[in-house]
Short mmCIF file of C-alpha atoms in Angstrom, two decimals:
data_model
loop_
_atom_site.label_atom_id
_atom_site.label_comp_id
_atom_site.label_asym_id
_atom_site.label_seq_id
_atom_site.Cartn_x
_atom_site.Cartn_y
_atom_site.Cartn_z
CA MET A 1274 87.47 -31.52 -189.23
CA ARG A 1275 91.21 -31.01 -188.66
CA ASN A 1276 91.35 -34.50 -189.04
CA TRP A 1277 91.07 -35.12 -192.75
CA LEU A 1278 92.26 -31.31 -193.36
CA ALA A 1279 95.34 -31.94 -192.13
CA THR A 1280 95.24 -35.24 -195.00
CA ILE A 1281 94.17 -33.49 -197.42
CA LEU A 1282 97.07 -30.57 -196.84
CA THR A 1283 99.40 -33.31 -196.94
CA GLY A 1284 99.01 -34.79 -199.61
CA THR A 1285 98.38 -31.64 -201.64
CA VAL A 1286 101.14 -29.95 -200.66
CA SER A 1287 104.83 -29.65 -200.87
CA HIS A 1288 107.86 -32.32 -199.80
CA SER A 1289 110.38 -31.61 -198.39
CA ILE A 1290 114.13 -32.89 -197.11
CA HIS A 1291 115.81 -31.88 -193.73
CA LEU A 1292 119.97 -31.30 -194.49
CA SER A 1293 121.02 -34.20 -191.81
CA ARG A 1294 119.29 -37.12 -195.42
CA ILE A 1295 121.78 -35.39 -197.51
CA LYS A 1296 124.29 -35.69 -194.34
CA THR A 1297 123.80 -39.84 -194.47
CA VAL A 1298 124.01 -39.98 -198.72
CA LEU A 1299 127.23 -38.71 -198.89
CA THR A 1300 128.12 -40.62 -195.44
CA ASP A 1301 126.97 -43.33 -196.53
CA ALA A 1302 126.98 -43.63 -199.99
CA THR A 1303 123.34 -44.59 -201.14
CA ASP A 1304 121.79 -43.77 -203.69
CA GLU A 1305 120.31 -40.06 -204.50
CA LYS A 1306 116.64 -42.04 -204.43
CA GLU A 1307 117.13 -41.93 -200.67
CA LEU A 1308 116.12 -38.30 -200.71
CA PHE A 1309 112.68 -38.83 -201.80
CA ARG A 1310 110.22 -40.89 -199.55
CA GLY A 1311 106.54 -40.98 -199.30
CA PRO A 1312 103.75 -41.98 -200.92
CA ALA A 1313 104.25 -39.34 -203.67
CA ARG A 1314 107.35 -40.07 -205.15
CA LYS A 1315 106.90 -41.75 -207.78
CA SER A 1316 105.87 -37.43 -208.87
CA PHE A 1317 109.65 -37.27 -209.36
CA THR A 1318 111.78 -38.57 -211.35
CA SER A 1319 115.59 -38.75 -212.97
CA MET A 1320 116.97 -38.17 -209.68
CA LYS A 1321 120.96 -37.03 -210.06
CA MET A 1322 122.88 -35.65 -207.36
CA THR A 1323 126.66 -33.81 -207.55
CA THR A 1324 128.99 -33.39 -204.94
CA MET A 1325 131.56 -30.83 -205.61
CA GLU A 1326 133.86 -30.81 -202.32
CA VAL A 1327 132.16 -32.77 -199.91
CA GLN A 1328 133.65 -31.25 -196.49
CA LYS A 1329 132.90 -27.66 -197.74
CA LEU A 1330 129.32 -28.67 -198.34
CA LEU A 1331 129.44 -30.22 -194.86
CA SER A 1332 130.50 -27.10 -193.04
CA ALA A 1333 127.88 -25.61 -195.51
CA CYS A 1334 125.09 -27.44 -194.54
CA LYS A 1335 125.79 -26.54 -190.82
CA LYS A 1336 125.49 -23.43 -190.88
CA LEU A 1337 122.04 -23.53 -193.28
CA LYS A 1338 118.77 -22.99 -191.44
CA PRO A 1339 116.21 -24.53 -193.28
CA GLY A 1340 115.33 -27.53 -195.00
CA ILE A 1341 115.12 -29.06 -198.76
CA THR A 1342 111.77 -28.42 -200.41
CA LEU A 1343 111.63 -30.52 -203.05
CA SER A 1344 108.62 -28.57 -205.02
CA PRO A 1345 109.01 -24.78 -203.60
CA HIS A 1346 106.47 -22.64 -203.56
CA LEU A 1347 105.92 -18.56 -202.70
CA ILE A 1348 103.18 -17.26 -200.60
CA TYR A 1349 101.42 -14.21 -201.46
CA ALA A 1350 99.67 -12.00 -199.11
CA ARG A 1351 97.05 -11.62 -201.30
CA SER A 1352 96.58 -15.60 -200.57
CA ASN A 1353 93.76 -17.13 -199.39
CA LEU A 1354 95.74 -19.51 -197.21
CA VAL A 1355 96.49 -15.96 -195.37
CA PRO A 1356 93.01 -16.32 -193.60
CA ALA A 1357 92.95 -19.83 -193.52
CA LEU A 1358 95.83 -19.96 -191.40
CA VAL A 1359 94.68 -17.07 -189.06
CA SER A 1360 90.97 -18.82 -188.48
CA SER A 1361 92.45 -21.86 -187.50
CA LYS A 1362 95.48 -20.14 -185.29
CA VAL A 1363 97.70 -22.67 -187.08
CA TYR A 1364 99.20 -19.28 -187.06
CA ARG A 1365 100.77 -19.81 -184.49
CA GLN A 1366 102.93 -22.28 -185.07
CA LEU A 1367 104.37 -21.03 -188.21
CA GLU A 1368 107.05 -19.37 -189.00
CA PHE A 1369 107.83 -17.17 -192.62
CA LEU A 1370 110.52 -14.71 -194.38
CA ALA A 1371 109.54 -12.06 -196.52
CA VAL A 1372 110.82 -12.42 -199.99
CA GLY A 1373 112.55 -9.30 -201.01
CA THR A 1374 113.55 -7.98 -204.66
CA TRP A 1375 112.71 -9.74 -208.00
CA TRP A 1376 115.84 -9.49 -210.54
CA ILE A 1377 116.10 -10.16 -213.91
CA CYS A 1378 118.79 -11.36 -215.83
CA ASP A 1379 120.00 -8.92 -218.70
CA VAL A 1380 123.17 -8.06 -220.97
CA LYS A 1381 124.93 -5.14 -220.86
CA GLU A 1382 124.90 -4.50 -224.45
CA SER A 1383 123.04 -6.36 -227.29
CA ASP A 1384 122.44 -6.23 -231.04
CA LEU A 1385 121.07 -10.27 -230.75
CA ASP A 1386 117.81 -8.97 -233.13
CA ARG A 1387 120.42 -8.81 -235.75
CA ALA A 1388 122.22 -11.99 -235.16
CA THR A 1389 121.54 -15.18 -236.02
CA VAL A 1390 121.09 -17.91 -234.25
CA GLU A 1391 124.98 -19.24 -234.66
CA GLU A 1392 126.05 -15.58 -234.09
CA ALA A 1393 123.35 -14.85 -230.73
CA ASN A 1394 124.84 -18.45 -229.89
CA SER A 1395 128.69 -16.74 -229.66
CA ALA A 1396 127.78 -14.30 -228.84
CA LYS A 1397 125.47 -14.74 -225.70
CA GLN A 1398 129.11 -16.39 -224.51
CA ALA A 1399 130.85 -12.91 -225.02
CA GLU A 1400 128.17 -10.39 -223.30
CA LYS A 1401 128.45 -9.08 -220.65
CA LYS A 1402 125.72 -9.92 -217.92
CA VAL A 1403 123.77 -7.51 -215.57
CA LEU A 1404 121.13 -8.67 -212.94
CA ARG A 1405 118.05 -5.26 -213.04
CA ARG A 1406 115.43 -4.33 -210.23
CA VAL A 1407 112.01 -5.64 -211.90
CA PRO A 1408 109.97 -2.19 -211.14
CA GLY A 1409 106.75 -3.99 -209.14
CA SER A 1410 105.81 -0.28 -207.99
CA ARG A 1411 105.73 3.45 -208.82
CA GLU A 1412 109.30 4.16 -207.11
CA ASP A 1413 110.82 1.11 -208.67
CA ALA A 1414 109.48 2.56 -212.35
CA PHE A 1415 111.00 6.14 -212.04
CA ALA A 1416 114.37 4.72 -209.75
CA ASN A 1417 114.86 2.29 -212.57
CA ARG A 1418 117.02 4.48 -215.13
CA SER A 1419 117.69 1.17 -217.59
CA ILE A 1420 114.07 2.68 -218.86
CA SER A 1421 112.88 5.78 -220.92
CA LEU A 1422 110.52 8.32 -219.53
CA ARG A 1423 108.33 6.80 -222.00
CA ASP A 1424 108.64 3.87 -221.24
CA THR A 1425 108.40 4.50 -217.83
CA ARG A 1426 104.92 5.65 -218.27
CA SER A 1427 103.57 3.39 -220.23
CA LEU A 1428 104.70 0.80 -217.98
CA MET A 1429 103.36 2.56 -214.97
CA LYS A 1430 99.94 2.37 -216.76
CA VAL A 1431 100.09 -1.30 -216.71
CA LEU A 1432 101.06 -1.07 -212.92
CA ARG A 1433 98.07 0.97 -212.17
CA GLY A 1434 95.53 -1.00 -214.71
CA THR A 1435 96.50 -4.51 -213.26
CA ALA A 1436 95.97 -2.81 -209.71
CA ASP A 1437 92.96 -1.35 -209.77
CA PRO A 1438 89.56 -3.63 -208.68
CA GLU A 1439 88.08 -2.38 -211.11
CA ILE A 1440 90.19 -2.40 -213.98
CA TYR A 1441 91.77 -5.09 -213.73
CA PRO A 1442 88.76 -7.21 -214.59
CA THR A 1443 87.91 -5.71 -217.60
CA MET A 1444 91.18 -6.25 -219.08
CA ILE A 1445 90.46 -9.90 -218.23
CA GLY A 1446 86.95 -9.66 -219.91
CA GLU A 1447 87.90 -8.23 -223.38
CA ALA A 1448 91.59 -9.05 -223.42
CA GLY A 1449 91.41 -12.66 -221.88
CA HIS A 1450 91.93 -15.12 -224.25
CA GLN A 1451 94.87 -12.13 -226.05
CA SER A 1452 98.66 -13.62 -225.79
CA PHE A 1453 100.04 -11.38 -222.80
CA GLN A 1454 102.74 -9.91 -224.98
CA ASP A 1455 100.72 -8.95 -227.84
CA PHE A 1456 98.22 -7.66 -225.15
CA LEU A 1457 101.08 -5.20 -223.86
CA GLU A 1458 102.03 -4.22 -227.10
CA SER A 1459 98.51 -3.46 -228.92
CA GLN A 1460 97.10 -1.65 -226.17
CA TYR A 1461 100.21 -0.20 -224.38
CA MET A 1462 102.52 0.17 -227.02
CA ILE A 1463 104.89 -1.62 -224.65
CA ASP A 1464 108.28 -2.65 -227.45
CA PRO A 1465 108.90 -6.21 -227.08
CA LYS A 1466 112.57 -6.06 -225.05
CA LEU A 1467 110.83 -3.60 -222.28
CA GLN A 1468 108.09 -7.00 -221.38
CA ALA A 1469 110.73 -9.65 -219.86
CA PRO A 1470 110.11 -8.04 -216.45
CA LEU A 1471 106.40 -7.52 -216.46
CA GLN A 1472 106.13 -11.45 -217.88
CA ALA A 1473 108.60 -12.30 -214.78
CA LEU A 1474 106.04 -11.17 -211.95
CA THR A 1475 103.27 -13.41 -213.78
CA LEU A 1476 105.89 -16.27 -212.64
CA SER A 1477 104.38 -17.86 -216.11
CA PRO A 1478 105.46 -21.92 -216.74
CA ASP A 1479 104.89 -20.78 -220.10
CA PRO A 1480 106.53 -18.89 -222.84
CA PRO A 1481 105.46 -15.19 -223.34
CA ALA A 1482 103.37 -15.62 -226.39
CA LYS A 1483 101.09 -18.66 -224.58
CA THR A 1484 100.81 -16.74 -221.52
CA SER A 1485 97.11 -15.60 -221.55
CA VAL A 1486 96.15 -11.68 -220.55
CA ALA A 1487 93.56 -14.31 -218.43
CA PHE A 1488 97.01 -15.60 -216.76
CA ALA A 1489 98.95 -13.12 -216.44
CA VAL A 1490 97.03 -10.42 -215.50
CA PRO A 1491 95.26 -12.00 -212.22
CA ARG A 1492 98.24 -12.87 -210.80
CA LEU A 1493 100.00 -8.81 -211.50
CA HIS A 1494 97.27 -7.49 -209.43
CA ARG A 1495 98.04 -10.16 -206.23
CA HIS A 1496 101.81 -9.09 -206.93
CA ILE A 1497 100.95 -5.47 -206.98
CA THR A 1498 98.66 -5.73 -204.28
CA SER A 1499 99.90 -8.20 -202.24
CA ILE A 1500 102.63 -5.69 -201.02
CA GLY A 1501 103.06 -3.39 -197.87
CA ILE A 1502 100.34 -5.73 -196.57
CA PHE A 1503 102.86 -7.47 -194.30
CA GLY A 1504 105.30 -4.75 -194.36
CA PRO A 1505 106.56 -2.00 -196.29
CA GLY A 1506 108.67 -2.89 -199.87
CA PHE A 1507 107.33 -6.46 -200.32
CA GLY A 1508 104.22 -8.72 -200.71
CA ALA A 1509 105.56 -12.29 -200.62
CA VAL A 1510 106.65 -14.27 -197.57
CA VAL A 1511 108.44 -18.11 -197.47
CA PRO A 1512 107.98 -20.62 -194.63
CA LYS A 1513 111.18 -20.35 -192.51
CA TRP A 1514 112.58 -23.73 -191.97
CA GLY A 1515 112.12 -25.95 -194.93
CA GLY A 1516 108.93 -24.85 -197.27
CA LEU A 1517 105.14 -25.76 -197.49
CA ALA A 1518 105.78 -28.97 -196.47
CA GLU A 1519 105.62 -26.87 -192.77
CA ILE A 1520 102.68 -25.87 -193.29
CA ALA A 1521 101.46 -29.58 -193.13
CA GLN A 1522 103.39 -30.97 -190.82
CA VAL A 1523 101.74 -27.97 -188.68
CA ALA A 1524 98.25 -29.44 -190.30
CA CYS A 1525 99.40 -32.76 -189.31
CA ARG A 1526 99.65 -32.00 -185.73
CA ALA A 1527 96.61 -29.40 -185.77
CA GLY A 1528 94.94 -33.02 -186.73
CA ALA A 1529 96.69 -35.09 -183.75
CA VAL A 1530 95.14 -32.89 -180.92
CA GLY A 1531 91.37 -33.29 -182.59
CA GLY A 1532 91.75 -37.16 -183.09
CA GLY A 1533 93.45 -37.72 -185.80
CA VAL A 1534 95.49 -41.25 -187.02
CA TYR A 1535 98.92 -40.47 -189.02
CA VAL A 1536 100.62 -43.88 -191.18
CA LEU A 1537 103.85 -42.59 -192.58
CA LYS A 1538 105.88 -43.59 -195.30
CA GLN A 1539 102.85 -45.96 -196.32
CA GLY A 1540 100.89 -45.07 -199.12
CA ILE A 1541 97.54 -46.83 -201.00
CA ASP A 1542 97.95 -50.61 -202.01
CA SER A 1543 94.82 -51.32 -203.07
CA ILE A 1544 90.91 -50.78 -202.25
CA SER A 1545 88.48 -53.10 -202.08
CA GLN A 1546 85.08 -53.01 -203.26
CA ALA A 1547 82.31 -50.90 -200.42
CA HIS A 1548 80.46 -52.76 -199.26
CA LEU A 1549 77.60 -51.55 -196.10
CA ILE A 1550 77.89 -50.12 -192.82
CA GLU A 1551 75.16 -51.18 -191.00
CA ASN A 1552 73.31 -48.74 -188.56
CA HIS A 1553 74.56 -45.89 -189.81
CA SER A 1554 73.57 -43.78 -192.37
CA THR A 1555 73.47 -40.17 -194.13
CA SER A 1556 70.67 -37.76 -193.78
CA GLU A 1557 68.50 -38.58 -196.64
CA GLY A 1558 68.65 -42.66 -195.31
CA ALA A 1559 71.29 -43.99 -197.66
CA ASP A 1560 73.56 -46.23 -196.47
CA GLN A 1561 76.51 -45.30 -196.15
CA PRO A 1562 79.51 -47.44 -198.20
CA LEU A 1563 82.45 -48.20 -195.56
CA SER A 1564 85.56 -49.20 -198.03
CA ASN A 1565 88.66 -51.68 -197.06
CA ILE A 1566 91.87 -50.13 -198.04
CA LYS A 1567 94.92 -52.17 -197.85
CA LEU A 1568 97.94 -50.33 -197.10
CA GLN A 1569 101.71 -50.76 -199.00
CA GLY A 1570 103.34 -51.57 -195.52
CA GLY A 1571 100.37 -53.86 -195.18
CA ASN A 1572 98.13 -52.73 -192.24
CA GLU A 1573 94.48 -52.87 -193.49
CA VAL A 1574 92.05 -49.55 -192.77
CA LYS A 1575 88.57 -49.28 -193.25
CA ALA A 1576 87.85 -45.57 -193.92
CA ARG A 1577 84.33 -44.03 -195.56
CA TRP A 1578 86.11 -41.18 -198.01
CA ILE A 1579 88.88 -41.77 -199.25
CA ILE A 1580 90.65 -38.14 -200.21
CA GLY A 1581 93.67 -37.38 -202.03
CA THR A 1582 96.11 -36.28 -205.34
CA LYS A 1583 96.52 -38.04 -208.67
CA SER A 1584 99.79 -38.63 -207.72
CA THR A 1585 98.44 -40.44 -203.83
CA LEU A 1586 95.53 -42.40 -205.89
CA HIS A 1587 97.65 -43.48 -208.52
CA SER A 1588 97.95 -46.91 -207.13
CA ILE A 1589 93.68 -47.47 -207.42
CA SER A 1590 93.35 -48.84 -211.02
CA ASP A 1591 90.48 -49.27 -211.08
CA TRP A 1592 89.69 -45.28 -210.84
CA ASP A 1593 90.63 -42.39 -212.89
CA PRO A 1594 88.83 -39.13 -212.82
CA PRO A 1595 86.48 -38.66 -215.51
CA GLU A 1596 87.71 -35.65 -216.66
CA SER A 1597 90.60 -36.31 -219.18
CA THR A 1598 94.15 -35.03 -217.92
CA MET A 1599 97.68 -34.26 -219.16
CA ILE A 1600 100.98 -34.23 -217.69
CA ARG A 1601 103.19 -31.70 -217.58
CA GLU A 1602 107.20 -31.30 -216.58
CA ILE A 1603 109.07 -29.30 -214.64
CA THR A 1604 112.93 -29.70 -214.72
CA HIS A 1605 113.59 -28.76 -211.40
CA LEU A 1606 117.72 -27.73 -210.17
CA THR A 1607 118.46 -27.53 -205.79
CA ALA A 1608 121.98 -25.92 -205.56
CA ILE A 1609 124.12 -24.66 -202.00
CA VAL A 1610 126.92 -22.38 -202.67
CA SER A 1611 129.59 -20.99 -201.22
CA SER A 1612 128.97 -17.32 -200.77
CA PRO A 1613 125.22 -16.08 -198.76
CA LEU A 1614 124.52 -13.99 -202.36
CA THR A 1615 124.42 -10.93 -199.74
CA THR A 1616 124.41 -8.05 -202.81
CA LEU A 1617 120.91 -9.31 -203.78
CA PHE A 1618 119.47 -9.36 -200.49
CA THR A 1619 119.33 -5.47 -200.15
CA PRO A 1620 116.17 -4.06 -198.67
CA PRO A 1621 113.75 -3.74 -201.11
CA ALA A 1622 112.26 -0.36 -199.27
CA GLU A 1623 113.16 2.03 -196.63
CA GLY A 1624 111.78 0.55 -193.20
CA SER A 1625 111.15 -3.43 -194.96
CA PRO A 1626 112.57 -6.19 -192.91
CA PRO A 1627 115.44 -8.18 -194.53
CA PRO A 1628 114.64 -10.57 -196.83
CA ALA A 1629 115.56 -14.12 -196.77
CA SER A 1630 114.37 -14.83 -200.33
CA VAL A 1631 114.43 -13.00 -203.76
CA VAL A 1632 113.60 -14.41 -207.39
CA VAL A 1633 115.47 -14.29 -209.81
CA VAL A 1634 114.05 -14.72 -213.71
CA LEU A 1635 116.12 -15.33 -216.62
CA PRO A 1636 114.84 -14.76 -220.12
CA PRO A 1637 115.43 -17.47 -222.00
CA ASN A 1638 117.22 -15.74 -225.43
CA LEU A 1639 120.25 -15.22 -222.03
CA LEU A 1640 120.65 -19.04 -222.71
CA GLU A 1641 122.50 -20.80 -225.01
CA LEU A 1642 119.85 -23.17 -226.21
CA PRO A 1643 120.27 -26.22 -228.72
CA LYS A 1644 119.78 -26.20 -232.40
CA SER A 1645 116.76 -28.60 -231.25
CA LEU A 1646 115.14 -25.79 -229.18
CA ASP A 1647 113.17 -22.71 -231.03
CA PRO A 1648 113.52 -19.93 -228.68
CA ALA A 1649 110.10 -18.91 -228.62
CA GLU A 1650 108.78 -21.96 -227.68
CA VAL A 1651 111.13 -21.67 -224.20
CA PRO A 1652 109.79 -20.39 -221.02
CA ALA A 1653 111.87 -18.04 -218.57
CA THR A 1654 113.87 -19.97 -216.11
CA TYR A 1655 112.70 -18.87 -212.32
CA LEU A 1656 115.89 -18.80 -209.31
CA ILE A 1657 113.92 -18.68 -205.26
CA ILE A 1658 117.44 -18.12 -203.99
CA HIS A 1659 117.05 -18.30 -200.02
CA SER A 1660 120.22 -17.86 -197.94
CA SER A 1661 121.57 -17.49 -194.77
CA ASP A 1662 124.90 -17.69 -193.83
CA THR A 1663 125.01 -19.47 -196.85
CA ALA A 1664 122.79 -19.46 -200.59
CA ILE A 1665 120.43 -22.25 -201.62
CA ILE A 1666 119.58 -21.90 -205.07
CA TYR A 1667 115.90 -23.33 -206.02
CA ALA A 1668 115.57 -23.25 -209.90
CA SER A 1669 112.57 -24.36 -211.91
CA LEU A 1670 112.59 -24.73 -215.33
CA THR A 1671 109.09 -26.15 -217.26
CA LEU A 1672 110.35 -28.07 -220.63
CA PRO A 1673 109.96 -31.11 -221.12
CA HIS A 1674 113.23 -31.42 -222.89
CA PRO A 1675 116.65 -33.32 -222.07
CA SER A 1676 118.58 -29.85 -221.88
CA ALA A 1677 116.27 -28.60 -219.40
CA SER A 1678 118.37 -29.76 -216.88
CA ASP A 1679 121.61 -28.70 -218.35
CA LEU A 1680 119.79 -24.79 -219.12
CA LEU A 1681 119.09 -24.95 -215.53
CA SER A 1682 123.26 -25.78 -214.95
CA SER A 1683 123.88 -23.12 -217.41
CA ALA A 1684 121.48 -20.53 -215.28
CA ILE A 1685 122.76 -20.79 -212.52
CA GLU A 1686 126.16 -20.43 -214.32
CA THR A 1687 125.00 -17.63 -215.41
CA LEU A 1688 123.53 -15.76 -212.47
CA LEU A 1689 127.18 -16.51 -210.29
CA SER A 1690 128.67 -14.86 -213.04
CA ALA A 1691 126.67 -11.08 -213.38
CA LEU A 1692 127.15 -10.65 -209.27
CA PRO A 1693 128.20 -7.41 -208.68
CA ASN A 1694 130.31 -6.86 -205.56
CA GLU A 1695 131.03 -10.34 -205.57
CA SER A 1696 135.79 -10.37 -205.25
CA SER A 1697 135.03 -14.43 -206.59
CA LYS A 1698 133.05 -16.69 -208.22
CA PRO A 1699 131.11 -18.63 -205.91
CA ASP A 1700 131.72 -22.44 -206.31
CA ILE A 1701 128.91 -24.46 -206.55
CA LEU A 1702 129.11 -27.45 -203.59
CA TRP A 1703 126.75 -29.52 -204.01
CA SER A 1704 123.56 -29.91 -206.39
CA LEU A 1705 120.11 -31.99 -206.93
CA SER A 1706 118.42 -32.39 -210.25
CA TYR A 1707 115.67 -33.93 -210.43
CA LYS A 1708 111.78 -34.18 -212.78
CA GLN A 1709 108.22 -33.43 -211.01
CA HIS A 1710 105.14 -34.31 -212.78
CA HIS A 1711 102.24 -32.78 -212.63
CA SER A 1712 98.63 -33.87 -213.32
CA ILE A 1713 96.67 -30.91 -214.44
CA PRO A 1714 92.91 -30.79 -216.43
CA SER A 1715 93.75 -30.97 -220.48
CA LEU A 1716 93.28 -27.72 -221.62
CA PRO A 1717 95.97 -26.05 -223.24
CA SER A 1718 97.93 -24.18 -220.72
CA PRO A 1719 98.35 -23.73 -216.90
CA SER A 1720 98.66 -19.76 -218.73
CA ILE A 1721 95.26 -19.81 -220.82
CA GLN A 1722 93.03 -21.83 -217.71
CA LYS A 1723 90.33 -20.37 -216.13
CA THR A 1724 91.28 -18.40 -212.87
CA ASP A 1725 89.17 -20.88 -210.68
CA THR A 1726 89.48 -24.55 -210.93
CA ALA A 1727 86.41 -26.84 -211.72
CA ASN A 1728 84.83 -27.55 -208.78
CA PRO A 1729 86.34 -31.10 -207.55
CA LEU A 1730 83.23 -32.75 -206.88
CA SER A 1731 82.06 -33.01 -210.14
CA GLN A 1732 85.27 -35.11 -210.96
CA ALA A 1733 84.75 -37.50 -207.90
CA SER A 1734 82.83 -40.84 -210.15
CA THR A 1735 79.65 -41.94 -208.23
CA GLN A 1736 80.64 -45.83 -208.97
CA ASN A 1737 83.48 -45.23 -206.76
CA HIS A 1738 82.25 -44.84 -203.48
CA GLY A 1739 83.83 -41.94 -201.32
CA ILE A 1740 86.28 -41.61 -203.30
CA LEU A 1741 87.10 -37.49 -203.90
CA HIS A 1742 89.96 -37.11 -205.96
CA LEU A 1743 92.10 -33.48 -205.54
CA GLN A 1744 94.15 -31.81 -208.52
CA ASP A 1745 97.74 -31.59 -208.22
CA LEU A 1746 99.21 -29.07 -207.45
CA GLY A 1747 100.55 -27.31 -210.35
CA PRO A 1748 103.68 -26.43 -212.16
CA SER A 1749 103.89 -22.68 -210.22
CA LEU A 1750 106.06 -20.84 -208.49
CA ALA A 1751 103.75 -19.72 -206.26
CA LEU A 1752 100.59 -21.19 -204.22
CA GLU A 1753 97.38 -20.48 -206.37
CA ASP A 1754 94.24 -20.01 -204.38
CA ASP A 1755 92.39 -23.32 -205.72
CA VAL A 1756 94.47 -25.44 -203.28
CA LEU A 1757 92.64 -24.10 -201.04
CA LYS A 1758 89.49 -24.05 -203.33
CA ASP A 1759 90.35 -27.69 -204.22
CA VAL A 1760 90.30 -28.45 -200.09
CA ARG A 1761 87.50 -26.29 -199.21
CA ALA A 1762 84.62 -27.88 -201.56
CA VAL A 1763 86.00 -31.65 -200.67
CA TRP A 1764 85.25 -30.85 -197.03
CA GLU A 1765 81.68 -29.49 -198.29
CA ARG A 1766 81.20 -32.68 -199.57
CA VAL A 1767 82.12 -34.35 -196.61
CA THR A 1768 81.06 -32.64 -194.21
CA ALA A 1769 77.12 -31.70 -196.20
CA ASP A 1770 74.93 -33.76 -193.59
CA ASP A 1771 76.74 -32.38 -190.56
CA GLY A 1772 74.17 -29.49 -189.71
CA GLU A 1773 76.84 -27.89 -186.92
CA SER A 1774 79.73 -27.98 -189.37
CA ARG A 1775 78.32 -25.20 -191.68
CA GLY A 1776 80.14 -21.84 -192.22
CA SER A 1777 82.62 -22.96 -189.80
CA PHE A 1778 85.55 -24.11 -192.73
CA MET A 1779 89.29 -24.03 -190.95
CA LEU A 1780 87.93 -22.00 -187.48
CA PHE A 1781 89.66 -23.76 -185.30
CA GLU A 1782 88.51 -23.05 -181.56
CA ASP A 1783 90.87 -22.04 -179.50
CA ARG A 1784 92.87 -25.08 -177.15
CA GLU A 1785 94.86 -24.90 -174.33
CA ALA A 1786 98.71 -25.82 -174.63
CA ILE A 1787 99.78 -28.93 -173.46
CA GLY A 1788 102.66 -31.01 -172.76
CA GLY A 1789 105.49 -29.40 -174.19
CA GLU A 1790 108.04 -29.17 -172.20
CA ASP A 1791 108.77 -25.64 -173.35
CA GLY A 1792 105.91 -24.32 -172.94
CA GLU A 1793 104.66 -24.37 -176.57
CA GLU A 1794 100.84 -24.82 -177.88
CA LEU A 1795 100.96 -28.33 -179.00
#
């Protein structure tokens, strides 16, 4: 079971680059595309790398311990991945760090609602930006002096309702297709100006008017109920060394122990028509088809099952998922800065561990938008910041517009200017911008989808022997439960004729430590 499961995880989760590859690109003057490798690299486009100060960057790279992930994600304590890591025993080879405070960028004084667009853009440049904590608990809400007592009580009603396992499903049932923005105003009398912190906790990739109750409420529930599970004051973690790719690597190691073989940097070039395997049959007596697969490196292999996402199976010209898909584009900008940004990394509660990451949210009204963009159609900009001796900023914006990368640069500059207690504004030493494309079911929006993904087995074409399609990771910055649900559905299909495997999904037996000089389990 470990063999193909690790392969699924490898194709489904994240990509990362080690800092040594950044050094190689700088010193050898090679193309920034060298940072993007593997069969899924076609999911990334418009790569642009900018280095401001090479020597300072090389010095900073020596201090930075983690690798750089190309698809940053948070893992909530309530994620279904957590018990799977425990039952599979692979958690022993992983380290996680706490995600601390959620911050939202705001203006000290604002009269933008009464200004024209031109006046508003001019005012944005002059106004003082400040960072405020996003209240995620009762204590946070009442400690926030920028919110009136009346609004605090309304906010607490929302937080209590979404945290209650009996109340929050009724919210979805009664108003699931309503926009979360209208729901907060009509049901809880929360002024639109005060909705931004609640919208921030949902990590929605869509504008507030297009974020539905069905999307927002389950994610608020996940956020609030995750706090305190791993320790006081925080509810999410990140892998220590390199994003979700670290989990994929550990899954591959587990698969290798079970007999799996991995061929790196060789995607599928073509698949010939399947033929029947002699003397192999299913429990129903039908012969099992075997496919001939030609890899891009020229090697050929045979397989009963071919499992992958849209990005890894793009070269199979005669196969399309029966369900139509749409492409969503998310723009990323990753920056290394000269400061560890320590003022953002205060422990969120007494007794909580020092956070290694924080989240900063910039509503669209904080940025100077081009005239071609309607502010109501622009989602929030999310910054995930990882800090050690210096800081890495991961900025993301789900906006298919040529100016998206410029808006991310502006968002980072806005953050660096708004930092309290900094003697001088930190410098950006290096940045990498790129676009990532996600194939998702052609529903109105990820925010309008049902919370559960359709069974991927219904998406596998019966005319393509043994090909099972997994959905690509969506644009959400939190790892969604649908990822593991897809994996489990495929596992049940592959092991359907194996009675011994039923009920053993992600249940790996203990194995003795072998091989390593340091005595670690391999």
